[in-house]
Short mmCIF file of C-alpha atoms in Angstrom, two decimals:
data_model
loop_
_atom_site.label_atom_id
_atom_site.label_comp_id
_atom_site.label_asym_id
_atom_site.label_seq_id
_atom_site.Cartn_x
_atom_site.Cartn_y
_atom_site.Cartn_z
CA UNK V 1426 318.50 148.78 18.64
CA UNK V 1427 317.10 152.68 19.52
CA UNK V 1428 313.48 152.66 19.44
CA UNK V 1429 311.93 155.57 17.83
CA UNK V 1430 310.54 158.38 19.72
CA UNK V 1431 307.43 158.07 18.32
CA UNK V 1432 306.84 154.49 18.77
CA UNK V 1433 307.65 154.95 22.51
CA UNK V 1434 305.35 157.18 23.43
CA UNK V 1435 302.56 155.72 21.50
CA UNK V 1436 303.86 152.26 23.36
CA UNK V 1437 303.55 154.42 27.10
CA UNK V 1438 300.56 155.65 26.10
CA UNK V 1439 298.54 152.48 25.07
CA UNK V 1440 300.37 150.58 27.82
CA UNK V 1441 297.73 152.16 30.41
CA UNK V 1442 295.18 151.72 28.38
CA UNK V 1443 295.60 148.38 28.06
CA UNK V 1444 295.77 147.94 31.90
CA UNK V 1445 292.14 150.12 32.17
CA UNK V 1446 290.81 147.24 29.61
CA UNK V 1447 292.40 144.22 31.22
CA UNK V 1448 291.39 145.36 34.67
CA UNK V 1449 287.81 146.08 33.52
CA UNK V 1450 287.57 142.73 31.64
CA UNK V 1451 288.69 140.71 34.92
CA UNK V 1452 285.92 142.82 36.72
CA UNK V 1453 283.56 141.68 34.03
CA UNK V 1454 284.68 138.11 34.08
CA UNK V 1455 283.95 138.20 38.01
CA UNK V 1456 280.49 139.51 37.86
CA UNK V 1457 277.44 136.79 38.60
CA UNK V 1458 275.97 135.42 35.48
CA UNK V 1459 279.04 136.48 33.31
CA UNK V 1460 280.35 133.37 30.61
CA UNK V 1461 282.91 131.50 32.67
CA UNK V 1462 282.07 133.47 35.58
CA UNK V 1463 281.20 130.49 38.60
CA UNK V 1464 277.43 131.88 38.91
CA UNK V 1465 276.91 131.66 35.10
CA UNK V 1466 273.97 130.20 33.52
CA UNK V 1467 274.75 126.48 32.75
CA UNK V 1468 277.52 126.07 35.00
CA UNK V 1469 278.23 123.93 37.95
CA UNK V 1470 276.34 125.23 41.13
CA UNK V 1471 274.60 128.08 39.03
CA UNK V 1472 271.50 129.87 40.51
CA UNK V 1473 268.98 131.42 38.43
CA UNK V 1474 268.42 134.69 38.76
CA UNK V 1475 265.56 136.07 40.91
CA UNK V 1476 261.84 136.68 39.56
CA UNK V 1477 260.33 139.77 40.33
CA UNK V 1478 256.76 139.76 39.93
CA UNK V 1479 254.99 142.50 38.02
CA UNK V 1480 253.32 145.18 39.41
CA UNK V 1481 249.76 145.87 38.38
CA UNK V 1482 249.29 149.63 40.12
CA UNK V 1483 245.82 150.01 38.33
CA UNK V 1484 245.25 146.97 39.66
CA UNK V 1485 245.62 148.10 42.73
CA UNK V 1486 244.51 151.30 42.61
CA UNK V 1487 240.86 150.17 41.30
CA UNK V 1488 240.49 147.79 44.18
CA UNK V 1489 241.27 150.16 46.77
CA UNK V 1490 238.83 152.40 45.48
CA UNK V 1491 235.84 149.67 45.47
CA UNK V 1492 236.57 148.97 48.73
CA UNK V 1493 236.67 152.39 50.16
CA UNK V 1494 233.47 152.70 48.14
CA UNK V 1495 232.35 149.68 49.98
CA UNK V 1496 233.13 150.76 53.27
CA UNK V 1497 231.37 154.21 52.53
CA UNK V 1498 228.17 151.97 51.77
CA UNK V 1499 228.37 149.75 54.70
CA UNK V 1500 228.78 152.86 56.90
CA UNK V 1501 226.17 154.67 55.72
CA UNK V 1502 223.86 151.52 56.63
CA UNK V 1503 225.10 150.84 59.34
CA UNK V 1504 224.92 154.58 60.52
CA UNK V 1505 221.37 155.79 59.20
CA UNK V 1506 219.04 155.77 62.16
CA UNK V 1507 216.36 155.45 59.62
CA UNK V 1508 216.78 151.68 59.51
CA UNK V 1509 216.16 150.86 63.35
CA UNK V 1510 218.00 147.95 63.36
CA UNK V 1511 216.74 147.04 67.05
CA UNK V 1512 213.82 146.79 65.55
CA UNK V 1513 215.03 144.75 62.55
CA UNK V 1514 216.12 142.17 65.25
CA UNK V 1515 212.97 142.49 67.18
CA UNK V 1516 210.91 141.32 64.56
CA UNK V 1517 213.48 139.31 62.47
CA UNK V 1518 212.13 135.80 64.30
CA UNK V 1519 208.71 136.37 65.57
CA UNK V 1520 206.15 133.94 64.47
CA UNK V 1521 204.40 136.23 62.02
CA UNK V 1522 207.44 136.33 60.28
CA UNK V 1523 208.67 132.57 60.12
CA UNK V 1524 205.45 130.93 59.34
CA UNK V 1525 205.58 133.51 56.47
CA UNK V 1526 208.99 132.38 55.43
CA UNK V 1527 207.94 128.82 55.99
CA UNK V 1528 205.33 129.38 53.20
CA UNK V 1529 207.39 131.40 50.54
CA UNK V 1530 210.13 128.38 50.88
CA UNK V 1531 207.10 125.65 50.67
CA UNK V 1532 205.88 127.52 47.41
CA UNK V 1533 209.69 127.96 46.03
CA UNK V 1534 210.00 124.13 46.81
CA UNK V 1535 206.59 122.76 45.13
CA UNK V 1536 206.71 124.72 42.06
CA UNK V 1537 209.65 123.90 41.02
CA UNK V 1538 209.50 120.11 41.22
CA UNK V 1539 205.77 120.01 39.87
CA UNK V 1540 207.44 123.01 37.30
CA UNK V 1541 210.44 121.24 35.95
CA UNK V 1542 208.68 117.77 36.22
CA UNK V 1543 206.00 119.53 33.66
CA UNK V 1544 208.34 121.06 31.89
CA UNK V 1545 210.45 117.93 30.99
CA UNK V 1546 207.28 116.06 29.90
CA UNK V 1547 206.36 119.45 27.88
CA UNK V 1548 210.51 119.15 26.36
CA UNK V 1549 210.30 115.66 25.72
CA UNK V 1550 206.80 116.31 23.84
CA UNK V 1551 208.84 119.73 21.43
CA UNK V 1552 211.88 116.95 20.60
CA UNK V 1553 209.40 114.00 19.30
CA UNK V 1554 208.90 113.26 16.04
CA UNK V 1555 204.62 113.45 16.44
CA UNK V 1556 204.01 116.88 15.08
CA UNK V 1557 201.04 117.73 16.63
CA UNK V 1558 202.99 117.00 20.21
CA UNK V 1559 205.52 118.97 18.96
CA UNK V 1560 203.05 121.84 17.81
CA UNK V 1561 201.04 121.82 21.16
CA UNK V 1562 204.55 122.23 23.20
CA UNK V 1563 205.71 125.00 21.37
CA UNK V 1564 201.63 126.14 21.63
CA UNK V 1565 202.10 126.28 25.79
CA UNK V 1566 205.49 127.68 25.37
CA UNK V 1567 204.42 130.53 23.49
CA UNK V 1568 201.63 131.68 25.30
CA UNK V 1569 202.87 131.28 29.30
CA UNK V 1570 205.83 132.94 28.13
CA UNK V 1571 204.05 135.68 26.66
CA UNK V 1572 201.54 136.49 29.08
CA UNK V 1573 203.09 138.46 32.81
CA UNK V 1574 203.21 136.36 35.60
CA UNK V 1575 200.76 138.98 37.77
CA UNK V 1576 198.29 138.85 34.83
CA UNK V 1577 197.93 134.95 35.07
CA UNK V 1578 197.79 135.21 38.85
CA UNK V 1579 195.08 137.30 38.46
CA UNK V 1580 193.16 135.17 35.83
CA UNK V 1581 193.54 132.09 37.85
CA UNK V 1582 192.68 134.05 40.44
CA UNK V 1583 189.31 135.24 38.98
CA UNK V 1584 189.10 131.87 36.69
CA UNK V 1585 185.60 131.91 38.77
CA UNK V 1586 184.11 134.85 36.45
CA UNK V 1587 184.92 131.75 33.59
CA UNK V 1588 183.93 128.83 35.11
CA UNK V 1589 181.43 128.95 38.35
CA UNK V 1590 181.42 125.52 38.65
CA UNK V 1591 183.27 122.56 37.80
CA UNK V 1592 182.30 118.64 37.33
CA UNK V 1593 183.16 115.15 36.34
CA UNK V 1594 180.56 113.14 33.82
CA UNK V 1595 179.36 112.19 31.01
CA UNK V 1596 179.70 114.69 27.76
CA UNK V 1597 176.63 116.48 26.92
CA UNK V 1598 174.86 113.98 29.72
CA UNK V 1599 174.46 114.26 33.54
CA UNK V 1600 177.00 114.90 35.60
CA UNK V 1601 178.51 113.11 38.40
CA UNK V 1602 179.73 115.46 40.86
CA UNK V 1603 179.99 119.58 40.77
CA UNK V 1604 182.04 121.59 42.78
CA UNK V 1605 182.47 125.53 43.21
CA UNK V 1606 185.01 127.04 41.54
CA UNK V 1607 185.41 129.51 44.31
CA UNK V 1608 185.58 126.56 47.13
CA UNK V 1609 188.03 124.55 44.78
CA UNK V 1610 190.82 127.14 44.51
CA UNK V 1611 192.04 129.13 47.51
CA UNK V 1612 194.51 131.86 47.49
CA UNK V 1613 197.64 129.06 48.14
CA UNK V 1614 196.60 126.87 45.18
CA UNK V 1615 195.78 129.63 43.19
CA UNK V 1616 199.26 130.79 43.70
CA UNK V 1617 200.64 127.39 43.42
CA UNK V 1618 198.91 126.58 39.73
CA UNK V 1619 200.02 130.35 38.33
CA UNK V 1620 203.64 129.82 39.10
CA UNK V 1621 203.62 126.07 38.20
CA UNK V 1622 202.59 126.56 35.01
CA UNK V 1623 204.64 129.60 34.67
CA UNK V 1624 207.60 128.22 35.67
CA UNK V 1625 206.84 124.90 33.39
CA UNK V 1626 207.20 127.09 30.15
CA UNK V 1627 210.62 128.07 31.15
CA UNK V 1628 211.69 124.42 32.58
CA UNK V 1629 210.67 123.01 29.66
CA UNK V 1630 213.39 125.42 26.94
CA UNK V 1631 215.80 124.87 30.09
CA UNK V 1632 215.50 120.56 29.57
CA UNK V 1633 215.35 120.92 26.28
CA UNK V 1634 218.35 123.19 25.91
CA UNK V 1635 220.01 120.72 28.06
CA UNK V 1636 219.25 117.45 26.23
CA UNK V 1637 220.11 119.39 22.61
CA UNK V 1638 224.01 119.97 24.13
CA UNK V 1639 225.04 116.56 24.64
CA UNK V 1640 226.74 114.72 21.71
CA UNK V 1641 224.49 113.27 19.00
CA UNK V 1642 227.23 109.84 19.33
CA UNK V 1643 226.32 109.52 23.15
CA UNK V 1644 222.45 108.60 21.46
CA UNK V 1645 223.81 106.78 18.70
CA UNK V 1646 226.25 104.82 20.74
CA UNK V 1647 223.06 103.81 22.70
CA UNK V 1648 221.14 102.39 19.90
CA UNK V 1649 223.96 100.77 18.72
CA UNK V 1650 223.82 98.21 22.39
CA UNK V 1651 220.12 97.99 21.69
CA UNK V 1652 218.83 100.50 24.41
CA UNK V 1653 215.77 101.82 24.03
CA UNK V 1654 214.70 105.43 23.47
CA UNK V 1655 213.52 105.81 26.96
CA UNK V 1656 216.30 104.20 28.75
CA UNK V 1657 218.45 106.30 26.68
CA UNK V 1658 216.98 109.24 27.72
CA UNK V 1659 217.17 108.22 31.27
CA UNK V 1660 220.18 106.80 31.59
CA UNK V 1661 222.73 108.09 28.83
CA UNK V 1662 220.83 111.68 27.84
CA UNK V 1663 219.52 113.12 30.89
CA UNK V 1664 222.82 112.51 33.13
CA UNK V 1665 225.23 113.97 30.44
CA UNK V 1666 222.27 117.10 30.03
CA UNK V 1667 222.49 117.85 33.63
CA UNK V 1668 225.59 119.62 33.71
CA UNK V 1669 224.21 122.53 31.28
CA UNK V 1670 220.72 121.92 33.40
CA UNK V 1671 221.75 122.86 36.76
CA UNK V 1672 223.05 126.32 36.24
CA UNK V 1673 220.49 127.72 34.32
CA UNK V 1674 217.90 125.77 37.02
CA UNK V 1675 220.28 127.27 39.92
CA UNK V 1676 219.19 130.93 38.47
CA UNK V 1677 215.47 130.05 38.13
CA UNK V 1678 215.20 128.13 41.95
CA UNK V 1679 216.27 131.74 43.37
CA UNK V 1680 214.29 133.66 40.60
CA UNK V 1681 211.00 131.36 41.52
CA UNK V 1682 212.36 132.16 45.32
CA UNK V 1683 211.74 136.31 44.80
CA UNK V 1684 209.25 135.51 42.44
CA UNK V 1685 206.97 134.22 45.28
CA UNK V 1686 206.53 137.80 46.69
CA UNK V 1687 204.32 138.79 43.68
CA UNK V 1688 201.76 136.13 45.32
CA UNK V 1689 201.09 138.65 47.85
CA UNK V 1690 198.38 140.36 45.66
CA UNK V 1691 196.12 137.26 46.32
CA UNK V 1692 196.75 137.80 50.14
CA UNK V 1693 198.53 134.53 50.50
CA UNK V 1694 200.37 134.86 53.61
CA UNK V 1695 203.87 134.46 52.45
CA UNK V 1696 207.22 136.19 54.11
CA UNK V 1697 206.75 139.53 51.87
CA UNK V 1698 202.70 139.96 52.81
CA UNK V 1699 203.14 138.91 56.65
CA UNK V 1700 205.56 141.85 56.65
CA UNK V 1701 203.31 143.68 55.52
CA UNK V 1702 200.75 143.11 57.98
CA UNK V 1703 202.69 144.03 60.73
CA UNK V 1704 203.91 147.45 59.33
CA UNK V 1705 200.00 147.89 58.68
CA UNK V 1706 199.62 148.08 62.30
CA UNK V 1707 202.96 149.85 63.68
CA UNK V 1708 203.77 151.57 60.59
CA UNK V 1709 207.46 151.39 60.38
CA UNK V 1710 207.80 150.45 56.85
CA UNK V 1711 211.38 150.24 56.64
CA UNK V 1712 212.70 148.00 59.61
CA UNK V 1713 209.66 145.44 58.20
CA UNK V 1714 211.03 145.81 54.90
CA UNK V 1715 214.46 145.30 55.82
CA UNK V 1716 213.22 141.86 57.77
CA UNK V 1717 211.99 140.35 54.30
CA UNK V 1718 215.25 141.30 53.06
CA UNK V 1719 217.36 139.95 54.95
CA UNK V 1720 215.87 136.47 54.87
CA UNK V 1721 215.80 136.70 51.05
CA UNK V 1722 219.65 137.45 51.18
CA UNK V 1723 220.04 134.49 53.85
CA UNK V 1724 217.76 132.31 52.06
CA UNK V 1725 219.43 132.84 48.75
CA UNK V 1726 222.77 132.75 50.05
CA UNK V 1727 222.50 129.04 50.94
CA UNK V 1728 220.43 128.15 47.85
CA UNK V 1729 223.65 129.99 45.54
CA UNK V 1730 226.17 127.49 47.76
CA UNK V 1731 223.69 124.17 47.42
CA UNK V 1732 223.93 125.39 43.49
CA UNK V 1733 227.40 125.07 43.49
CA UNK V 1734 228.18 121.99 45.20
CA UNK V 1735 225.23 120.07 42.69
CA UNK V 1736 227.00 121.64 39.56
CA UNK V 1737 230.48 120.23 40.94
CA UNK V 1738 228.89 117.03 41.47
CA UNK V 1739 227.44 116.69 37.93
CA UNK V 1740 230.83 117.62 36.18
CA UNK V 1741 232.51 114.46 38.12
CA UNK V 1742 232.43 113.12 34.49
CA UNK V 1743 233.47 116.29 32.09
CA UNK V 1744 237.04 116.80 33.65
CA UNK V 1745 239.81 114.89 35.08
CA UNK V 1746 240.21 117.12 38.42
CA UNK V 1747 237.62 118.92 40.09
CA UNK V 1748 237.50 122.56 41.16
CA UNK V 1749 238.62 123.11 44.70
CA UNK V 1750 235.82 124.24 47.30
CA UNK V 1751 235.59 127.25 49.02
CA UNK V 1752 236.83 125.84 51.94
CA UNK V 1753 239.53 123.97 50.35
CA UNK V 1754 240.54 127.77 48.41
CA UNK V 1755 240.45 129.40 52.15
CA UNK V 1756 242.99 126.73 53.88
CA UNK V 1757 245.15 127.26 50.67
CA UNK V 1758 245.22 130.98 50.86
CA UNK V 1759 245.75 130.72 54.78
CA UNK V 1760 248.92 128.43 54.28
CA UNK V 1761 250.38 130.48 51.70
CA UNK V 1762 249.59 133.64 53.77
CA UNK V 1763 251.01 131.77 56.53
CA UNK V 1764 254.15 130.46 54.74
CA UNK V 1765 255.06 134.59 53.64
CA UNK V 1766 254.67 135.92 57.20
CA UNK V 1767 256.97 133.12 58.70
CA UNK V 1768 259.62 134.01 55.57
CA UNK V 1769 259.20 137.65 56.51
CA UNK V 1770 259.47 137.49 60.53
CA UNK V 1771 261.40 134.54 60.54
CA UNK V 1772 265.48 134.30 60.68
CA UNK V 1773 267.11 136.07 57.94
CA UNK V 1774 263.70 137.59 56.86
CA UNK V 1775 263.16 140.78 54.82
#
């Protein structure tokens, strides 16, 4: 039977075609990650397909413009003659200056015990149900926080001009024994009775704060075994408050730290006013200056890492793992640093 011309040539014609489109279909089929194709998804021996992480360029960018910012900073230090950093190390441990940084960490250290052991009593006294304890908490509160620290200082300081003398008797009879005002309080305790009771105000809206955040139920649960009010507040309230306690306590320990240089206006011999007394007599203001600074960093540094390790102690009980250490974070960022060098330089490494 003739075919017809037509029908032949259209036949020749689509007969490459059809070639092109099962040759390109077979080149399809053979491609990774094709359906049927052996390194499809979901077949036998399949591999997923790599994971390229996403670039953040801004990222990038911004932190290597801190850091060149950084190193512009730490150069110019570093470079300034101005700063005499031999004598910054000549100074940095004479005597003068440690029995003055003895001092300022004795004063940190009292004032916040007899401070937050004040302030507790004055918390416990603003969340009891006697209204004039309540009223009288709220009374000290309000006026220590009201009144700058230097201006107490100074009335404490002059709390002579008030009282000349002070003694222990009878009412409105004879007394027992008077004393001086200006024998009874020296520079130190003047310093250490400003900043206690200072300090006490805040302590005490710290404790309280920290006692209002636990759970109503935790109290509840307590009187419900028969525990009394105190115990319960010793052993069920006060643990559980701790955790929102020690950060906010954290800030005011190295507040109360720097704090301690404003004592130097009632020439109490602390780090900040021994400095001073030596630049009195050589007159190089700025290597002294940078002595007292440099022990507040140090000083402040350890107190921020003590800080830490008590708050990761106290939330033992508020989650099921607890953060890694900065120690712990270092070795795991060394071992994955270590583990992409040895895939880089070792065999068959990009």
């Amino acid at each position: 039977m003739a075919t017809p011309p037509d029908i032949s040539a259209a036949s020749a014609v689509s007969a490459p075609d059809d070639a092109r489109s099962g040759t390109a279909a077979a080149i399809l089929a053979k491609r990774p990650g094709a359906p049927g194709s052996p390194g499809a998804l979901g077949s036998p021996g399949a591999e997923p397909p790599p994971i390229v992480p996403r670039r953040h360029l801004g990222r990038r960018l911004s932190a290597a413009a801190a850091l060149l910012v950084l190193a512009m900073v730490l150069a110019s230090v570093v470079r300034n003659e101005a700063f005499q950093w031999d004598v910054v190390g000549r100074y940095f441990t004479t005597a003068a200056v440690l029995d003055g940084l003895l001092l300022t960490l004795w004063l940190t250290g009292a004032v916040m015990v007899l401070g937050f052991l004040f302030g507790t009593v004055l918390a416990v006294m603003r969340l009891s149900a006697n209204p004039v304890l309540r009223t009288l908490s709220w009374g000290y509160v309000w006026i220590f926080r009201s009144t700058p620290l230097l201006v107490q200082l100074l009335f404490w300081f002059n709390i002579g001009a008030l009282y000349p003398t002070l003694g222990l008797g009878i009412p409105y009879g004879p007394q027992l024994f008077t004393v001086k005002t200006v024998n009874l309080l020296g520079p130190t305790l003047t310093a250490v009775i400003g900043l206690t009771l200072h300090e006490s105000a805040y302590a005490a809206e710290v404790v309280r704060g920290g006692i209002l955040s636990v759970d109503p139920g935790q109290t509840e649960a307590a009187q419900a075994l028969g525990l009394s009010r105190r115990r319960t507040l010793r052993r069920i309230v006060v643990p559980q408050a701790m955790r929102s306690i020690v950060p906010t306590a954290g800030n005011m320990l190295i507040g109360t730290l720097k704090g301690t240089s404003i004592v130097s206006v009632l020439a109490v011999h602390d780090l900040l006013y021994s400095v001073q007394l030596v630049y009195n007599q050589n007159y190089q203001v700025i290597p002294l200056l940078m002595v007292a600074t440099v022990w507040y960093v140090a000083t402040t540094t350890v107190l921020s890492g003590g800080q830490y390790y008590v708050e990761r102690y106290y939330a033992r009980g508020a989650s099921r793992s607890l953060p890694p250490t900065p120690p712990q974070r270092l070795r795991v960022r060394l071992a994955a640093l270590r583990s992409q060098l040895h895939a880089v330089t070792g065999p068959g490494g990009r």
